[in-house]
Amino acid sequence: MTVLAPPTIGRAGRSATRRRRSWTGWAFVGPFMAVFAFVFLAPIGYAIWLSLFRTKLIGGTSFVGVDNYRQVFTDPQFWSAAGRVSLFLAVQVPIMLFLALLVALAIDSGRLYGRAFFRVTVFMPYAVPAVVATLMWGFMYGNRFGLVASVNEALGLSLPDPLSADLMLASIGNIVTWEFVGYNMLIFYSALQVVPKSLYEAAELDGAGQLQVIRSIKLPAIRGALMIATIFSIIGSFQLFNEPNILQSLAPNVITTYYTPNMYAYSLSFSGQQYNYSATVAIVMGILTVIVAYAVQLRGARKER
């Protein structure tokens, strides 16, 4: 009886197979890469290109190299805006994440009656568009026509004006916190749902209390979710635009055109027609955001080791 040997594939055949597999992979990711390059990489490249030029009424557009970047680093309005959002980040983000974590732990504990209702209720403000939320809170903040004015009139009080210069940043922080507590709560709650039940059973057998379970099991288990929420919040704080931009019509003397870096870039571009300098401001702020977010990520990664 003759035994037939299995056919062998030569080196050329294996190379052709690898090439086909490689092109198959690119066929799947190609559409995404094309859209990504068109809507993300191309605008960034164009902004960098714009930042290298300067347009004057006399002389037109000329190449200036890094002169626009030198101007940004000596621009007091830019640093005033950057300092304001940094203060906003340092105060608002910890408060918001603490409240979101507290709600997530309360819902996950199983001791909260109607936790499905509370979960939906806390998350619901995130579904409200930022414009609508800001207009709603702006009406309540009004000391002449809103809720503050009604309380002052009904009770004969003189409550502080939430739209004053001293309280404006806190008022904006309240709006952002109201909007995003539910979003971050959902991140934490989802992370808590994948914690192995055996850990809770072992803790119960050891006689651990709720605080010990939170400190030793739940918080370490959702450290990655905490890091993600923190980085998202940092990026969102540096991109602060909608809330102050809408409240500007209610307090024009408090919220200036350079109240935040994004408002400053927007004003330079659409009101001042300074497209080149506006692109420079946006790029510098983007780099600062990346540096801060990356530093926080590195710090979090070191704590996990």
XYZ file of C-alpha atoms in Angstrom:
305
model
C 0.000 0.000 0.000
C 1.384 3.369 -0.969
C 1.219 6.171 1.609
C 0.834 9.640 0.158
C 2.863 12.346 1.876
C 0.984 15.535 2.740
C 1.615 18.377 0.347
C 4.211 20.848 1.493
C 3.949 24.588 1.184
C 7.062 26.277 0.003
C 8.594 29.474 1.291
C 6.984 31.466 -1.503
C 3.547 30.069 -0.622
C 3.948 30.954 3.048
C 5.001 34.486 2.149
C 1.952 34.908 -0.090
C -0.299 33.668 2.722
C 1.205 36.170 5.159
C 0.714 38.984 2.648
C -2.930 38.036 2.142
C -3.490 37.997 5.900
C -1.774 41.364 6.230
C -3.952 42.955 3.536
C -7.048 41.375 5.079
C -6.271 43.067 8.375
C -5.729 46.436 6.698
C -9.020 46.006 4.838
C -10.812 45.804 8.180
C -9.025 48.720 9.897
C -8.604 50.819 6.748
C -11.976 52.621 6.899
C -11.449 53.542 10.548
C -7.903 54.738 9.881
C -9.123 56.878 6.987
C -11.847 58.510 9.089
C -9.420 58.933 12.021
C -6.863 60.642 9.800
C -9.520 62.876 8.244
C -11.292 64.054 11.410
C -8.408 63.944 13.925
C -4.914 63.953 12.444
C -5.607 66.336 9.557
C -7.104 69.118 11.757
C -4.192 68.851 14.199
C -1.702 69.054 11.338
C -3.532 72.039 9.859
C -3.598 73.799 13.246
C 0.160 73.285 13.629
C 0.656 74.671 10.127
C -1.470 77.746 10.930
C 0.458 78.369 14.151
C 3.659 78.895 12.184
C 2.277 81.899 10.312
C 0.959 85.357 11.159
C -1.496 87.439 9.186
C -1.216 91.250 9.240
C -3.342 93.936 7.671
C -0.267 95.239 5.937
C 1.991 92.606 4.472
C -0.448 89.694 4.446
C 0.459 86.266 5.786
C 4.095 85.541 6.563
C 6.003 82.663 8.109
C 7.077 83.471 11.689
C 8.219 80.074 12.977
C 7.797 79.772 16.736
C 7.109 83.464 17.380
C 3.436 82.752 18.084
C 4.465 80.228 20.733
C 6.768 82.766 22.361
C 3.863 85.204 22.457
C 1.609 82.632 24.160
C 4.115 81.993 26.935
C 4.218 85.723 27.702
C 0.481 86.323 27.248
C -1.095 87.259 30.637
C -4.620 86.562 29.369
C -3.728 82.993 28.395
C -2.079 82.267 31.742
C -4.990 83.841 33.595
C -7.352 81.466 31.777
C -5.052 78.481 32.312
C -4.735 79.260 36.023
C -8.507 79.538 36.346
C -9.178 76.108 34.824
C -6.332 74.652 36.910
C -8.026 75.915 40.066
C -11.319 74.544 38.760
C -9.644 71.168 38.200
C -8.031 71.072 41.642
C -11.322 71.758 43.470
C -14.172 70.476 41.325
C -12.773 67.157 40.095
C -12.037 65.651 43.564
C -15.488 66.697 44.823
C -17.229 65.265 41.769
C -15.337 61.961 41.839
C -15.875 61.584 45.598
C -19.629 62.067 45.218
C -19.731 59.650 42.271
C -17.779 57.046 44.230
C -19.987 57.516 47.279
C -23.156 56.978 45.238
C -21.673 53.955 43.436
C -20.692 52.329 46.730
C -24.127 53.026 48.210
C -25.915 51.454 45.243
C -23.530 48.484 45.145
C -23.922 47.803 48.857
C -27.354 46.268 48.300
C -28.713 48.059 51.370
C -30.224 50.961 49.431
C -33.944 50.549 48.822
C -34.895 51.141 45.185
C -31.310 51.217 43.960
C -32.379 50.878 40.294
C -34.417 54.067 40.681
C -31.514 55.910 42.320
C -29.094 54.691 39.658
C -31.263 56.063 36.864
C -32.027 59.267 38.774
C -28.372 60.069 39.436
C -27.411 59.285 35.843
C -30.271 61.282 34.313
C -28.577 64.734 34.469
C -25.853 63.406 32.148
C -28.543 62.923 29.485
C -29.426 66.622 29.669
C -27.481 68.628 27.049
C -24.906 70.975 28.543
C -26.597 73.996 26.967
C -29.969 73.144 28.514
C -28.413 72.379 31.904
C -26.506 75.670 31.950
C -29.569 77.694 30.946
C -31.595 75.975 33.662
C -29.028 76.617 36.372
C -28.406 80.138 35.079
C -32.089 80.904 35.566
C -31.959 79.542 39.118
C -28.819 81.568 39.852
C -30.448 84.847 38.820
C -30.736 87.273 41.744
C -33.212 89.463 39.868
C -35.494 86.970 38.161
C -34.519 83.422 39.213
C -34.687 81.139 42.209
C -32.268 83.204 44.275
C -34.378 86.298 43.684
C -37.564 84.427 44.626
C -36.026 83.120 47.854
C -34.744 86.578 48.767
C -38.161 88.103 48.126
C -40.150 85.391 49.904
C -37.985 85.141 53.015
C -36.613 88.653 53.126
C -33.043 87.410 52.798
C -30.057 88.678 50.913
C -28.364 85.582 49.549
C -24.999 86.004 47.825
C -25.157 86.372 44.051
C -23.999 83.062 42.469
C -23.079 84.989 39.317
C -20.728 87.378 41.093
C -17.016 87.376 40.411
C -16.221 85.624 43.690
C -18.732 82.793 43.214
C -18.850 82.351 39.436
C -16.246 79.572 39.261
C -17.979 77.706 42.098
C -21.317 78.113 40.319
C -19.878 76.651 37.129
C -18.361 73.830 39.167
C -21.778 73.073 40.627
C -23.267 72.764 37.129
C -20.478 70.497 35.877
C -20.699 68.352 39.008
C -24.471 68.000 38.592
C -23.958 66.955 34.974
C -21.173 64.402 35.396
C -21.613 62.752 38.798
C -23.932 60.192 37.190
C -21.530 59.492 34.351
C -18.646 58.765 36.711
C -20.941 56.857 39.057
C -21.783 54.498 36.206
C -18.077 53.895 35.534
C -17.439 53.030 39.189
C -20.597 50.962 39.543
C -19.751 48.930 36.426
C -16.279 48.218 37.821
C -17.770 47.113 41.138
C -20.053 44.630 39.383
C -17.105 42.536 38.154
C -15.496 42.123 41.594
C -15.554 38.364 42.396
C -18.244 37.493 44.925
C -15.836 35.034 46.553
C -13.850 37.982 47.935
C -16.931 39.286 49.732
C -17.689 35.822 51.085
C -14.130 35.448 52.387
C -14.318 38.889 54.015
C -17.619 37.977 55.654
C -16.128 34.769 57.054
C -13.220 36.774 58.463
C -15.673 39.114 60.174
C -14.754 42.203 58.113
C -17.082 45.185 58.359
C -18.394 47.307 55.491
C -15.633 49.902 55.825
C -12.970 47.191 55.784
C -14.533 45.623 52.689
C -14.559 49.003 50.940
C -10.971 49.794 51.881
C -9.473 46.355 51.238
C -11.564 44.973 48.367
C -13.706 47.505 46.537
C -11.332 50.462 46.238
C -8.342 48.380 45.038
C -10.620 46.566 42.575
C -11.820 49.781 40.898
C -8.473 51.590 40.894
C -8.337 51.347 37.111
C -11.815 52.854 36.793
C -10.820 55.655 39.165
C -7.806 56.411 36.994
C -9.891 56.503 33.804
C -12.495 58.791 35.389
C -9.757 61.084 36.711
C -8.077 61.412 33.313
C -11.406 62.072 31.574
C -12.219 64.718 34.191
C -8.839 66.405 33.756
C -9.346 66.618 30.000
C -12.881 67.918 30.465
C -11.752 70.591 32.940
C -9.102 71.961 30.588
C -11.686 71.984 27.789
C -14.222 73.971 29.833
C -16.243 76.055 27.376
C -20.020 75.504 27.191
C -20.970 76.521 30.718
C -19.023 79.806 30.979
C -19.798 80.710 27.384
C -23.552 80.449 28.001
C -23.415 82.187 31.393
C -21.473 85.055 29.826
C -24.732 86.658 28.646
C -25.972 86.695 32.274
C -22.743 88.072 33.722
C -20.808 89.815 30.932
C -18.705 91.819 33.380
C -17.576 88.659 35.211
C -16.962 86.189 32.387
C -14.504 87.730 29.984
C -13.588 86.508 26.526
C -10.512 84.846 28.040
C -12.248 83.271 31.029
C -11.041 79.810 29.915
C -8.406 78.857 27.311
C -11.042 77.452 24.959
C -13.074 80.657 25.205
C -9.915 82.640 24.528
C -9.104 80.594 21.414
C -12.719 80.861 20.243
C -12.765 84.630 20.738
C -9.454 85.096 18.948
C -10.645 83.084 15.980
C -14.262 84.128 15.487
C -14.259 87.638 16.953
C -10.699 88.816 16.441
C -9.990 86.988 13.164
C -6.623 85.931 14.603
C -6.703 82.371 13.295
C -2.972 81.786 13.561
C -2.669 82.864 17.166
C -5.888 81.029 18.052
C -4.422 77.808 16.659
C -1.288 78.390 18.719
C -3.294 78.830 21.924
C -5.230 75.637 21.217
C -2.060 73.629 20.557
C -0.287 74.878 23.687
C -3.349 74.094 25.807
C -3.583 70.657 24.234
C 0.048 69.951 25.086
C -0.463 71.111 28.682
C -3.500 68.827 28.961
C -1.525 65.846 27.679
C 1.324 66.539 30.102
C -0.964 66.785 33.149
C -3.034 63.729 32.165
C 0.100 61.678 31.476
C 1.662 62.715 34.799
C -1.482 61.611 36.645
C -1.489 58.330 34.744
C 2.165 57.666 35.605
C 1.503 58.411 39.257
C -1.432 56.045 39.270
C 0.600 53.312 37.561
C 3.351 53.600 40.206
C 0.824 53.191 43.022
C -0.475 49.977 41.430
C 2.980 48.372 41.507
